[in-house]
CSV table of C-alpha atoms in Angstrom, one decimal:
chain,number,residue,atom,x,y,z
A,1,UNK,CA,-16.4,-107.2,126.6
A,2,UNK,CA,-15.3,-109.6,129.2
A,3,UNK,CA,-13.7,-112.5,127.3
A,4,UNK,CA,-13.6,-114.2,123.9
A,5,UNK,CA,-12.4,-117.6,122.8
A,6,UNK,CA,-12.9,-119.9,119.9
A,7,UNK,CA,-16.7,-120.6,119.6
A,8,UNK,CA,-17.6,-118.3,122.5
A,9,UNK,CA,-17.8,-114.7,123.6
A,10,UNK,CA,-18.9,-113.2,126.9
A,11,UNK,CA,-20.1,-109.6,127.3
A,12,UNK,CA,-21.0,-107.7,130.5
A,13,UNK,CA,-23.1,-104.6,131.3
A,14,UNK,CA,-22.9,-102.7,134.5
A,15,UNK,CA,-25.1,-99.6,135.4
A,16,UNK,CA,-24.2,-96.2,134.0
A,17,UNK,CA,-25.8,-92.8,133.9
A,18,UNK,CA,-28.2,-93.8,131.1
A,19,UNK,CA,-29.3,-97.1,132.6
A,20,UNK,CA,-29.8,-95.6,136.1
A,21,UNK,CA,-32.0,-92.8,134.6
A,22,UNK,CA,-34.5,-95.4,133.4
A,23,UNK,CA,-33.7,-98.3,135.7
A,24,UNK,CA,-32.3,-97.1,139.1
A,25,UNK,CA,-30.8,-100.4,140.3
A,26,UNK,CA,-27.3,-101.8,140.8
A,27,UNK,CA,-26.7,-104.9,138.7
A,28,UNK,CA,-24.3,-106.8,136.5
A,29,UNK,CA,-25.4,-108.6,133.4
A,30,UNK,CA,-23.2,-111.2,131.8
A,31,UNK,CA,-24.2,-112.6,128.4
A,32,UNK,CA,-22.4,-115.7,127.1
A,33,UNK,CA,-22.8,-116.7,123.5
A,34,UNK,CA,-21.5,-120.1,122.2
A,35,UNK,CA,-21.5,-121.6,118.8
A,36,UNK,CA,-21.3,-125.4,118.2
A,37,UNK,CA,-22.2,-126.4,114.6
A,38,UNK,CA,-25.8,-125.4,113.9
A,39,UNK,CA,-26.6,-124.5,117.5
A,40,UNK,CA,-26.1,-121.2,119.2
A,41,UNK,CA,-26.2,-121.2,123.0
A,42,UNK,CA,-27.2,-118.1,124.9
A,43,UNK,CA,-26.8,-117.7,128.7
A,44,UNK,CA,-27.6,-114.5,130.6
A,45,UNK,CA,-26.6,-114.2,134.2
A,46,UNK,CA,-28.3,-111.4,136.2
A,47,UNK,CA,-26.5,-110.4,139.4
A,48,UNK,CA,-27.9,-108.0,142.0
A,49,UNK,CA,-24.8,-106.0,143.1
A,50,UNK,CA,-26.9,-103.4,145.1
A,51,UNK,CA,-28.4,-103.3,148.6
A,52,UNK,CA,-32.1,-103.5,147.6
A,53,UNK,CA,-34.2,-106.1,145.8
A,54,UNK,CA,-33.6,-106.1,142.0
A,55,UNK,CA,-36.9,-106.5,140.0
A,56,UNK,CA,-36.6,-107.7,136.4
A,57,UNK,CA,-37.9,-110.1,133.7
A,58,UNK,CA,-36.0,-111.6,130.8
A,59,UNK,CA,-36.9,-111.7,127.1
A,60,UNK,CA,-34.4,-112.0,124.2
A,61,UNK,CA,-36.3,-111.1,121.0
A,62,UNK,CA,-34.5,-113.2,118.4
A,63,UNK,CA,-35.6,-112.7,114.8
A,64,UNK,CA,-35.4,-115.5,112.3
A,65,UNK,CA,-35.6,-115.0,108.5
A,66,UNK,CA,-38.8,-116.3,107.0
A,67,UNK,CA,-39.7,-116.6,103.3
A,68,UNK,CA,-43.4,-115.5,104.0
A,69,UNK,CA,-45.5,-115.8,107.1
A,70,UNK,CA,-47.9,-118.1,105.2
A,71,UNK,CA,-45.1,-120.6,104.7
A,72,UNK,CA,-44.3,-120.9,108.5
A,73,UNK,CA,-45.8,-123.7,110.6
A,74,UNK,CA,-45.2,-123.7,114.3
A,75,UNK,CA,-44.8,-126.7,116.6
A,76,UNK,CA,-45.4,-125.1,120.0
A,77,UNK,CA,-47.2,-126.5,123.1
A,78,UNK,CA,-48.5,-124.0,125.6
A,79,UNK,CA,-51.2,-123.8,128.3
A,80,UNK,CA,-52.7,-120.5,127.1
A,81,UNK,CA,-52.4,-118.4,123.9
A,82,UNK,CA,-53.7,-114.9,123.3
A,83,UNK,CA,-53.0,-111.6,121.6
A,84,UNK,CA,-53.0,-109.6,124.8
A,85,UNK,CA,-51.3,-110.2,128.2
A,86,UNK,CA,-54.1,-108.5,130.1
A,87,UNK,CA,-57.3,-110.2,131.3
A,88,UNK,CA,-58.2,-113.9,131.3
A,89,UNK,CA,-56.1,-116.0,129.1
A,90,UNK,CA,-57.8,-118.6,126.8
A,91,UNK,CA,-56.5,-122.1,126.5
A,92,UNK,CA,-54.0,-122.6,123.7
A,93,UNK,CA,-55.4,-124.4,120.6
A,94,UNK,CA,-53.9,-127.7,119.5
A,95,UNK,CA,-52.1,-125.8,116.6
A,96,UNK,CA,-50.8,-122.4,117.4
A,97,UNK,CA,-50.7,-120.1,114.3
A,98,UNK,CA,-49.5,-116.6,113.6
A,99,UNK,CA,-51.7,-114.9,111.1
A,100,UNK,CA,-51.8,-111.4,109.8
A,101,UNK,CA,-54.4,-109.2,111.5
A,102,UNK,CA,-56.2,-106.8,109.0
A,103,UNK,CA,-55.5,-103.2,110.0
A,104,UNK,CA,-52.8,-104.1,112.5
A,105,UNK,CA,-49.1,-103.4,112.2
A,106,UNK,CA,-48.1,-106.8,113.6
A,107,UNK,CA,-49.2,-110.3,114.6
A,108,UNK,CA,-48.5,-111.6,118.1
A,109,UNK,CA,-49.2,-114.6,120.2
A,110,UNK,CA,-48.5,-114.5,124.0
A,111,UNK,CA,-48.3,-117.9,125.6
A,112,UNK,CA,-48.0,-119.2,129.1
A,113,UNK,CA,-47.0,-122.7,130.2
A,114,UNK,CA,-44.8,-123.1,127.2
A,115,UNK,CA,-43.0,-126.4,126.7
A,116,UNK,CA,-39.5,-126.8,125.4
A,117,UNK,CA,-38.6,-126.9,122.6
A,118,UNK,CA,-40.5,-124.4,120.4
A,119,UNK,CA,-40.1,-125.1,116.7
A,120,UNK,CA,-41.1,-123.7,113.4
A,121,UNK,CA,-40.6,-124.9,109.8
A,122,UNK,CA,-40.6,-122.6,106.8
A,123,UNK,CA,-41.7,-124.5,103.7
A,124,UNK,CA,-40.5,-121.6,101.5
A,125,UNK,CA,-36.8,-121.9,102.4
A,126,UNK,CA,-36.8,-125.4,103.9
A,127,UNK,CA,-35.4,-124.3,107.3
A,128,UNK,CA,-36.4,-125.6,110.7
A,129,UNK,CA,-35.6,-123.4,113.7
A,130,UNK,CA,-35.7,-125.0,117.2
A,131,UNK,CA,-35.5,-122.9,120.4
A,132,UNK,CA,-34.8,-125.1,123.5
A,133,UNK,CA,-34.9,-123.7,127.0
A,134,UNK,CA,-35.3,-124.6,130.7
A,135,UNK,CA,-39.0,-124.5,131.5
A,136,UNK,CA,-38.4,-123.8,135.2
A,137,UNK,CA,-37.0,-120.3,134.3
A,138,UNK,CA,-38.9,-119.6,131.1
A,139,UNK,CA,-42.6,-120.0,131.7
A,140,UNK,CA,-43.9,-117.8,128.8
A,141,UNK,CA,-43.3,-117.6,125.1
A,142,UNK,CA,-43.9,-115.1,122.3
A,143,UNK,CA,-44.5,-115.4,118.6
A,144,UNK,CA,-44.3,-112.1,116.7
A,145,UNK,CA,-44.1,-110.8,113.2
A,146,UNK,CA,-44.5,-107.4,111.8
A,147,UNK,CA,-46.6,-107.2,108.7
A,148,UNK,CA,-44.7,-107.0,105.4
A,149,UNK,CA,-41.4,-108.1,107.1
A,150,UNK,CA,-39.6,-111.3,106.3
A,151,UNK,CA,-38.9,-112.6,109.8
A,152,UNK,CA,-40.5,-114.4,112.7
A,153,UNK,CA,-39.7,-113.8,116.4
A,154,UNK,CA,-40.0,-116.9,118.5
A,155,UNK,CA,-38.8,-116.6,122.1
A,156,UNK,CA,-38.9,-117.9,125.6
A,157,UNK,CA,-39.8,-115.2,128.2
A,158,UNK,CA,-40.4,-115.2,132.0
A,159,UNK,CA,-42.4,-111.9,131.9
A,160,UNK,CA,-44.1,-109.5,129.6
A,161,UNK,CA,-43.3,-106.0,128.4
A,162,UNK,CA,-43.5,-103.7,131.4
A,163,UNK,CA,-43.9,-106.6,133.9
A,164,UNK,CA,-41.2,-105.1,136.1
A,165,UNK,CA,-43.8,-102.4,137.0
A,166,UNK,CA,-46.5,-104.9,137.8
A,167,UNK,CA,-46.6,-106.7,141.2
A,168,UNK,CA,-46.2,-110.4,141.0
A,169,UNK,CA,-45.3,-110.4,137.3
A,170,UNK,CA,-41.5,-110.3,137.6
A,171,UNK,CA,-38.6,-111.8,139.3
A,172,UNK,CA,-36.8,-110.2,142.3
A,173,UNK,CA,-33.2,-111.0,143.3
A,174,UNK,CA,-32.1,-110.2,146.8
A,175,UNK,CA,-28.8,-108.3,147.2
A,176,UNK,CA,-25.9,-110.6,146.3
A,177,UNK,CA,-28.1,-113.1,144.5
A,178,UNK,CA,-27.7,-114.1,140.8
A,179,UNK,CA,-29.7,-116.2,138.4
A,180,UNK,CA,-28.8,-117.6,134.9
A,181,UNK,CA,-31.2,-117.9,132.0
A,182,UNK,CA,-29.9,-120.3,129.3
A,183,UNK,CA,-31.4,-121.3,126.0
A,184,UNK,CA,-30.3,-122.4,122.6
A,185,UNK,CA,-31.2,-122.0,118.9
A,186,UNK,CA,-30.7,-124.7,116.3
A,187,UNK,CA,-31.2,-124.1,112.6
A,188,UNK,CA,-31.6,-127.1,110.3
């Protein structure tokens, strides 16, 4: 832990033996959480403390309680929407839905060109969740739900799973550079 104060906490992560085993780079991650009423702010700063380029992408995976998937309505605007990040991406429909796939363990929508904010309303519990973010650093979005679970994941991303191993699908910071990724969640 780096620091804590009323309504905020800041945590840091530096490389260790375990991180270097799977990710052989020098870095410093600083995550700052703030709370102001019904809004939680999250800001991740990635700093390259090494002497070679630092490849990475950012995704946060927040899970929000949902009464039932059938009760959830999304208000999300995106350029494309698909169930797979590979291949040509189809244009997003006017209304993006997340429905259970027979025989699949989960339901997913991968989106590019996502506009802030993303929002969903759950008619079963009456809650609305709004995720706001900077579109210049978060260009992708994900909706996800595991069948039979009572949550929905709605998140801004700037890459996809394993994009750090795919040329042109991740960010690279030069030695000494840093970048901050800030977003917020409001529950109403």
